[in-house]
Short mmCIF file of C-alpha atoms in Angstrom, two decimals:
data_model
loop_
_atom_site.label_atom_id
_atom_site.label_comp_id
_atom_site.label_asym_id
_atom_site.label_seq_id
_atom_site.Cartn_x
_atom_site.Cartn_y
_atom_site.Cartn_z
CA UNK H 1 88.52 56.25 133.83
CA UNK H 2 85.91 55.38 131.21
CA UNK H 3 86.35 52.09 129.35
CA UNK H 4 86.56 53.91 125.99
CA UNK H 5 89.38 56.16 127.24
CA UNK H 6 91.23 53.16 128.67
CA UNK H 7 90.94 51.32 125.35
CA UNK H 8 92.09 54.43 123.47
CA UNK H 9 95.20 54.71 125.64
CA UNK H 10 96.01 51.08 125.00
CA UNK H 11 95.46 51.64 121.26
CA UNK H 12 97.84 54.61 121.28
CA UNK H 13 100.55 52.64 123.08
CA UNK H 14 100.25 49.78 120.61
CA UNK H 15 100.33 52.18 117.64
CA UNK H 16 103.43 53.87 119.02
CA UNK H 17 105.25 50.56 119.38
CA UNK H 18 104.26 49.51 115.86
CA UNK H 19 105.23 52.76 114.18
CA UNK H 20 108.16 54.19 116.17
CA UNK H 21 110.72 52.91 113.64
CA UNK H 22 108.73 53.67 110.50
CA UNK H 23 110.15 55.90 107.80
CA UNK H 24 113.19 57.92 106.96
CA UNK H 25 112.56 61.18 105.14
CA UNK H 26 116.12 61.66 104.04
CA UNK H 27 116.87 58.46 102.18
CA UNK H 28 118.93 58.86 99.02
CA UNK H 29 117.03 59.83 95.89
CA UNK H 30 117.63 58.52 92.36
CA UNK H 31 117.59 61.98 90.76
CA UNK H 32 120.30 63.11 88.37
CA UNK H 33 122.33 66.25 89.21
CA UNK H 34 120.28 69.37 88.44
CA UNK H 35 117.06 67.37 88.17
CA UNK H 36 114.08 67.95 90.45
CA UNK H 37 110.74 66.13 90.51
CA UNK H 38 107.42 67.61 89.44
CA UNK H 39 104.97 67.81 92.35
CA UNK H 40 101.31 68.05 91.37
CA UNK H 41 99.46 65.99 93.96
CA UNK H 42 100.22 66.13 97.68
CA UNK H 43 98.81 64.35 100.71
CA UNK H 44 99.21 65.92 104.17
CA UNK H 45 98.44 63.65 107.10
CA UNK H 46 97.26 65.06 110.44
CA UNK H 47 94.70 62.61 111.92
CA UNK H 48 93.61 64.68 114.92
CA UNK H 49 90.10 66.05 115.51
CA UNK H 50 90.86 69.13 117.61
CA UNK H 51 90.21 72.58 116.14
CA UNK H 52 93.55 73.91 117.34
CA UNK H 53 95.54 71.14 115.69
CA UNK H 54 93.77 71.60 112.36
CA UNK H 55 94.40 75.35 112.50
CA UNK H 56 98.06 74.70 113.30
CA UNK H 57 98.25 72.70 110.07
CA UNK H 58 97.43 75.75 107.92
CA UNK H 59 101.02 77.09 107.77
CA UNK H 60 102.19 73.78 106.25
CA UNK H 61 99.34 73.81 103.72
CA UNK H 62 100.22 77.39 102.76
CA UNK H 63 103.89 76.45 102.38
CA UNK H 64 102.98 73.65 99.97
CA UNK H 65 100.76 76.00 97.96
CA UNK H 66 103.45 78.69 97.85
CA UNK H 67 106.02 76.15 96.66
CA UNK H 68 103.76 74.31 94.19
CA UNK H 69 101.10 76.85 93.07
CA UNK H 70 99.49 74.40 90.63
CA UNK H 71 99.21 71.46 93.01
CA UNK H 72 96.18 69.72 94.49
CA UNK H 73 96.30 68.84 98.18
CA UNK H 74 94.43 66.03 99.94
CA UNK H 75 94.19 65.94 103.73
CA UNK H 76 94.03 62.88 105.98
CA UNK H 77 92.41 64.08 109.21
CA UNK H 78 90.01 63.07 111.97
CA UNK H 79 86.53 64.55 112.46
CA UNK H 80 84.79 67.22 110.42
CA UNK H 81 86.41 70.46 111.60
CA UNK H 82 88.95 70.44 108.74
CA UNK H 83 86.08 71.13 106.31
CA UNK H 84 85.50 74.47 108.07
CA UNK H 85 89.17 75.34 108.52
CA UNK H 86 90.10 74.73 104.86
CA UNK H 87 86.80 75.85 103.32
CA UNK H 88 88.43 78.72 101.39
CA UNK H 89 91.63 76.89 100.43
CA UNK H 90 91.12 76.35 96.70
CA UNK H 91 94.08 73.97 96.45
CA UNK H 92 92.60 71.57 99.02
CA UNK H 93 90.77 68.89 97.06
CA UNK H 94 89.78 65.77 99.00
CA UNK H 95 89.54 65.60 102.79
CA UNK H 96 89.67 62.02 104.05
CA UNK H 97 88.06 62.06 107.49
CA UNK H 98 88.56 59.38 110.10
CA UNK H 99 85.59 59.31 112.52
CA UNK H 100 86.25 61.06 115.83
CA UNK H 101 85.33 57.92 117.76
CA UNK H 102 86.78 54.96 115.83
CA UNK H 103 85.21 52.27 118.03
CA UNK H 104 81.72 53.69 117.43
CA UNK H 105 82.21 53.69 113.64
CA UNK H 106 84.70 50.90 113.11
CA UNK H 107 83.67 50.09 109.51
CA UNK H 108 84.00 53.74 108.45
CA UNK H 109 87.34 53.95 110.26
CA UNK H 110 88.72 50.96 108.34
CA UNK H 111 87.35 52.25 105.01
CA UNK H 112 89.18 55.56 105.49
CA UNK H 113 92.49 53.75 105.86
CA UNK H 114 91.83 51.73 102.71
CA UNK H 115 90.92 54.94 100.89
CA UNK H 116 94.51 56.08 101.34
CA UNK H 117 95.60 53.29 98.99
CA UNK H 118 93.21 54.48 96.28
CA UNK H 119 95.33 57.37 95.03
CA UNK H 120 98.93 57.85 94.00
CA UNK H 121 100.64 61.03 95.17
CA UNK H 122 103.83 62.80 94.22
CA UNK H 123 104.56 63.84 97.80
CA UNK H 124 103.26 62.80 101.22
CA UNK H 125 103.90 64.83 104.39
CA UNK H 126 103.30 63.76 107.97
CA UNK H 127 102.16 66.90 109.81
CA UNK H 128 103.06 65.72 113.33
CA UNK H 129 106.29 63.89 114.13
CA UNK H 130 104.72 62.47 117.32
CA UNK H 131 101.65 61.02 115.60
CA UNK H 132 101.73 57.24 115.18
CA UNK H 133 98.75 57.37 112.81
CA UNK H 134 100.46 60.10 110.82
CA UNK H 135 103.62 58.03 110.39
CA UNK H 136 101.66 54.91 109.48
CA UNK H 137 99.51 56.72 106.90
CA UNK H 138 102.62 58.28 105.36
CA UNK H 139 104.18 54.84 105.10
CA UNK H 140 101.28 53.05 103.40
CA UNK H 141 100.41 55.72 100.79
CA UNK H 142 101.75 55.26 97.25
CA UNK H 143 104.21 58.09 96.63
CA UNK H 144 107.86 58.37 95.56
CA UNK H 145 108.65 61.16 98.03
CA UNK H 146 107.71 61.12 101.71
CA UNK H 147 108.40 63.45 104.64
CA UNK H 148 107.92 61.50 107.86
CA UNK H 149 108.97 64.41 110.05
CA UNK H 150 111.37 62.71 112.42
CA UNK H 151 113.19 65.02 114.86
CA UNK H 152 116.10 66.75 113.14
CA UNK H 153 118.93 67.87 115.43
CA UNK H 154 120.49 69.96 112.68
CA UNK H 155 117.29 71.97 112.24
CA UNK H 156 116.92 72.24 116.03
CA UNK H 157 120.28 74.00 116.20
CA UNK H 158 119.55 76.26 113.21
CA UNK H 159 116.12 77.60 114.27
CA UNK H 160 115.21 78.78 117.77
CA UNK H 161 111.50 78.32 116.95
CA UNK H 162 111.94 74.74 115.68
CA UNK H 163 109.88 73.27 118.56
CA UNK H 164 106.70 75.07 117.48
CA UNK H 165 104.16 72.51 116.29
CA UNK H 166 103.08 74.67 113.31
CA UNK H 167 106.64 75.45 112.24
CA UNK H 168 108.77 72.31 112.39
CA UNK H 169 106.79 70.50 109.64
CA UNK H 170 107.61 73.45 107.35
CA UNK H 171 111.29 73.29 108.26
CA UNK H 172 111.27 69.53 107.57
CA UNK H 173 109.61 70.05 104.20
CA UNK H 174 112.04 72.78 103.19
CA UNK H 175 115.05 70.63 104.03
CA UNK H 176 113.63 67.64 102.18
CA UNK H 177 112.80 69.66 99.06
CA UNK H 178 116.30 71.09 99.11
CA UNK H 179 117.60 67.52 98.90
CA UNK H 180 115.32 67.01 95.88
CA UNK H 181 116.88 69.96 94.06
CA UNK H 182 114.56 72.80 95.04
CA UNK H 183 116.00 76.13 96.18
CA UNK H 184 116.10 76.53 99.93
CA UNK H 185 113.39 78.93 101.11
CA UNK H 186 114.39 81.68 103.54
CA UNK H 187 110.92 83.19 103.80
CA UNK H 188 109.16 83.56 107.18
CA UNK H 189 106.98 80.61 108.14
CA UNK H 190 103.36 81.32 107.08
CA UNK H 191 101.06 82.37 109.92
CA UNK H 192 97.97 80.43 110.97
CA UNK H 193 95.22 81.50 108.58
CA UNK H 194 91.63 80.35 108.06
CA UNK H 195 91.32 82.61 104.98
CA UNK H 196 88.19 84.53 105.87
CA UNK H 197 86.21 85.98 102.98
CA UNK H 198 85.38 89.68 102.78
CA UNK H 199 81.75 88.77 103.45
CA UNK H 200 82.66 86.84 106.61
CA UNK H 201 84.70 89.78 107.92
CA UNK H 202 81.90 92.23 107.09
CA UNK H 203 79.31 90.11 108.91
CA UNK H 204 81.70 89.79 111.86
CA UNK H 205 81.96 93.58 112.05
CA UNK H 206 78.16 93.88 112.20
CA UNK H 207 77.92 91.21 114.91
CA UNK H 208 80.61 92.91 116.99
CA UNK H 209 78.76 96.23 116.74
CA UNK H 210 75.61 94.53 118.06
CA UNK H 211 77.57 93.22 121.05
CA UNK H 212 79.50 96.34 122.12
CA UNK H 213 76.98 99.00 120.92
CA UNK H 214 79.64 101.57 119.90
CA UNK H 215 82.55 102.22 117.52
CA UNK H 216 85.43 102.04 120.01
CA UNK H 217 88.14 99.42 119.34
CA UNK H 218 87.57 96.19 121.24
CA UNK H 219 89.72 93.98 123.44
CA UNK H 220 88.32 90.44 123.38
CA UNK H 221 88.99 87.95 126.17
CA UNK H 222 88.25 84.24 126.47
CA UNK H 223 88.37 82.99 130.04
CA UNK H 224 87.83 79.26 129.64
CA UNK H 225 90.34 76.44 129.09
CA UNK H 226 90.67 72.73 129.80
CA UNK H 227 92.21 70.90 132.74
CA UNK H 228 95.17 72.55 134.43
CA UNK H 229 95.28 75.32 131.81
CA UNK H 230 92.35 77.06 133.54
CA UNK H 231 92.85 80.26 135.55
CA UNK H 232 90.34 80.74 138.36
CA UNK H 233 87.79 83.50 138.97
CA UNK H 234 90.05 85.47 141.35
CA UNK H 235 92.86 85.54 138.77
CA UNK H 236 90.51 86.76 136.05
CA UNK H 237 88.83 89.33 138.32
CA UNK H 238 92.14 91.03 139.02
CA UNK H 239 93.18 90.91 135.37
CA UNK H 240 89.81 92.13 134.06
CA UNK H 241 89.67 95.08 136.45
CA UNK H 242 93.16 96.17 135.41
CA UNK H 243 92.23 95.92 131.74
CA UNK H 244 89.28 98.23 132.36
CA UNK H 245 91.35 100.79 134.27
CA UNK H 246 94.41 100.68 131.99
CA UNK H 247 92.54 100.76 128.66
CA UNK H 248 89.49 103.03 129.16
CA UNK H 249 89.28 103.88 125.45
CA UNK H 250 88.62 100.27 124.51
CA UNK H 251 85.60 98.04 124.79
CA UNK H 252 86.23 94.79 126.63
CA UNK H 253 84.07 91.90 125.50
CA UNK H 254 84.12 88.20 126.34
CA UNK H 255 83.81 85.36 123.87
CA UNK H 256 81.98 82.51 125.59
CA UNK H 257 82.61 78.76 125.29
CA UNK H 258 79.95 76.18 124.47
CA UNK H 259 79.61 75.45 128.21
CA UNK H 260 78.41 79.07 128.75
CA UNK H 261 81.09 79.63 131.40
CA UNK H 262 82.45 83.05 132.34
CA UNK H 263 85.30 83.43 134.82
CA UNK H 264 84.34 87.11 135.21
CA UNK H 265 80.70 86.24 135.94
CA UNK H 266 79.40 87.76 132.67
CA UNK H 267 80.38 91.31 133.68
CA UNK H 268 81.44 92.24 130.14
CA UNK H 269 79.38 92.24 126.94
CA UNK H 270 79.65 88.73 125.57
CA UNK H 271 78.98 86.59 122.54
CA UNK H 272 78.75 82.91 121.72
CA UNK H 273 78.53 81.19 118.36
CA UNK H 274 78.54 77.54 117.34
CA UNK H 275 79.83 78.56 113.90
CA UNK H 276 83.64 78.54 113.89
CA UNK H 277 83.97 80.78 110.85
CA UNK H 278 81.36 83.23 112.14
CA UNK H 279 83.26 83.45 115.42
CA UNK H 280 86.50 84.02 113.54
CA UNK H 281 84.87 86.77 111.47
CA UNK H 282 83.96 88.64 114.64
CA UNK H 283 87.48 88.21 116.04
CA UNK H 284 88.95 89.66 112.85
CA UNK H 285 87.33 92.98 113.78
CA UNK H 286 88.77 93.20 117.31
CA UNK H 287 91.98 94.99 118.25
CA UNK H 288 93.47 92.15 120.29
CA UNK H 289 92.50 88.75 121.68
CA UNK H 290 93.59 87.50 125.11
CA UNK H 291 93.22 83.92 126.34
CA UNK H 292 94.90 80.96 127.99
CA UNK H 293 96.29 78.24 125.73
CA UNK H 294 93.37 76.63 123.90
CA UNK H 295 91.92 76.07 120.43
CA UNK H 296 90.09 79.43 120.37
CA UNK H 297 93.44 81.16 120.92
CA UNK H 298 94.61 79.58 117.65
CA UNK H 299 91.32 80.55 116.00
CA UNK H 300 92.05 84.18 116.87
CA UNK H 301 95.51 83.81 115.30
CA UNK H 302 93.77 82.43 112.22
CA UNK H 303 91.78 85.70 112.06
CA UNK H 304 95.11 87.50 111.55
CA UNK H 305 94.90 89.71 114.66
CA UNK H 306 97.31 90.19 117.59
CA UNK H 307 96.91 87.45 120.20
CA UNK H 308 98.14 87.30 123.79
CA UNK H 309 98.45 83.73 125.07
CA UNK H 310 98.81 82.73 128.72
CA UNK H 311 100.67 79.50 129.50
CA UNK H 312 101.32 77.75 132.80
CA UNK H 313 101.39 73.98 132.13
CA UNK H 314 101.77 73.45 128.38
CA UNK H 315 104.98 74.29 126.52
CA UNK H 316 104.91 77.89 125.35
CA UNK H 317 107.61 77.13 122.75
CA UNK H 318 105.35 74.52 121.16
CA UNK H 319 101.99 76.29 121.02
CA UNK H 320 102.50 80.05 121.42
CA UNK H 321 100.70 82.40 119.02
CA UNK H 322 102.97 84.08 116.48
CA UNK H 323 102.74 86.70 113.76
CA UNK H 324 100.61 89.88 113.74
CA UNK H 325 102.44 91.22 116.85
CA UNK H 326 101.27 88.25 118.93
CA UNK H 327 103.01 87.43 122.20
CA UNK H 328 102.87 84.72 124.86
CA UNK H 329 103.61 84.67 128.57
CA UNK H 330 104.60 81.90 130.94
CA UNK H 331 102.53 83.09 133.88
CA UNK H 332 104.71 81.15 136.31
CA UNK H 333 107.62 83.44 135.42
CA UNK H 334 105.89 86.78 134.69
CA UNK H 335 103.41 89.04 136.44
CA UNK H 336 100.39 91.26 135.83
CA UNK H 337 102.50 94.32 135.01
CA UNK H 338 104.44 92.33 132.40
CA UNK H 339 101.21 91.25 130.72
CA UNK H 340 99.70 94.73 130.68
CA UNK H 341 102.90 96.22 129.30
CA UNK H 342 102.89 93.65 126.51
CA UNK H 343 99.26 94.43 125.68
CA UNK H 344 100.00 98.17 125.73
CA UNK H 345 102.91 97.70 123.33
CA UNK H 346 100.65 95.87 120.88
CA UNK H 347 97.89 98.46 121.05
CA UNK H 348 100.39 101.27 120.70
#
C-alpha cells in the first residue's frame, strides 16, 4: 500500500474517533407554538471528490430549493467536479472546495476549513451520515439550525428506501423541518439531476448521430467499473450478443472510460469524452443506459433517462438508480433472462 493511502486511512480513523459523538439534529428548539424560522442561507456539506457522490447530492439540493425557493445555497465539497454538477443550479452560490489530495495542498486545505467560519447560515445540512468531515464541518459552522444526519430508526421503519444514500438526507431534512414548524412533505424524493440546458441536449443529439450514423433509438452500455464491481469479458460478450439479438431495432453503442477499456473489444460504435456535461448531453438522447455500479451510472440517471444498474458487491439498496423507470439487479441472485425482461419492460 502506498504511503499516502496508509496515511489517509489513519487520518480517517482518527477523524471518526474525534467526530463519532458530534451533533444531535433533534435537540429542542426555542420556537414559540406556530412559529417557524426563516431560512435564506443554507450550507450543505458533502466533502467527497467522486463524481457519483456529488451527483447523489443533487436530490437534497433540489429539496432545499423546493422548500425555500428564495434561498442561497453554499456547498462544502472536495475537488472541482461539483462546479460541473451544479453549473445550472441558480440557487447554488459559493462552492467551498477542499483539495482532492490534502497532504499535497495542506495550506489550501486548512484555509478551506477556516472559510467555513467566515459566514453565518440559517441552516446547515450534513449530506452523509457516515462522513466524519461532514459532521465536523456541520458542527463548526455558525448556524442556529443543524441537521447532522444521524441514523434514525423511526425513519428506517417508515420508508423502505431509507438506506439509499441520495434519499435519507432528504428524509432527515423533512423530519427536522417538521420539528421547526414546517408542513411535512409527502412528495416523491427528487431524482438525480444535473439540469442539462436545451443547448447541451441538442449538441448531445448531434454527437450521438455522428456515433451511430442513423435515427434508430439507442441502447448505451458502459462496461467498465472499479475493483470487484467489474464484470469480465466473457460475461459482457454473452450479454452484448443477447442485446443484439433481442433488440434488433435499436442501436447498441458503448460509452468508453478514460482508460479506453472495452469489455466487448470495441465491437460496438463507441464514444469517449472528458467533458462530463457533454457526455451527459449525449446520454440524454439515448433510450436506456446499462452499466455496473459506478459514477457514470449516476451520470446517466442525472440525464433523466432509464438506467439499468448491475450490482454484485456493493449494496443495491444504497446506490441503485431510481426514477425514470430505472431498475437495478443483484446479479448474484438474478440471471440473464431477468435482466433482458427488465430492459424489455422499460423499452416497451
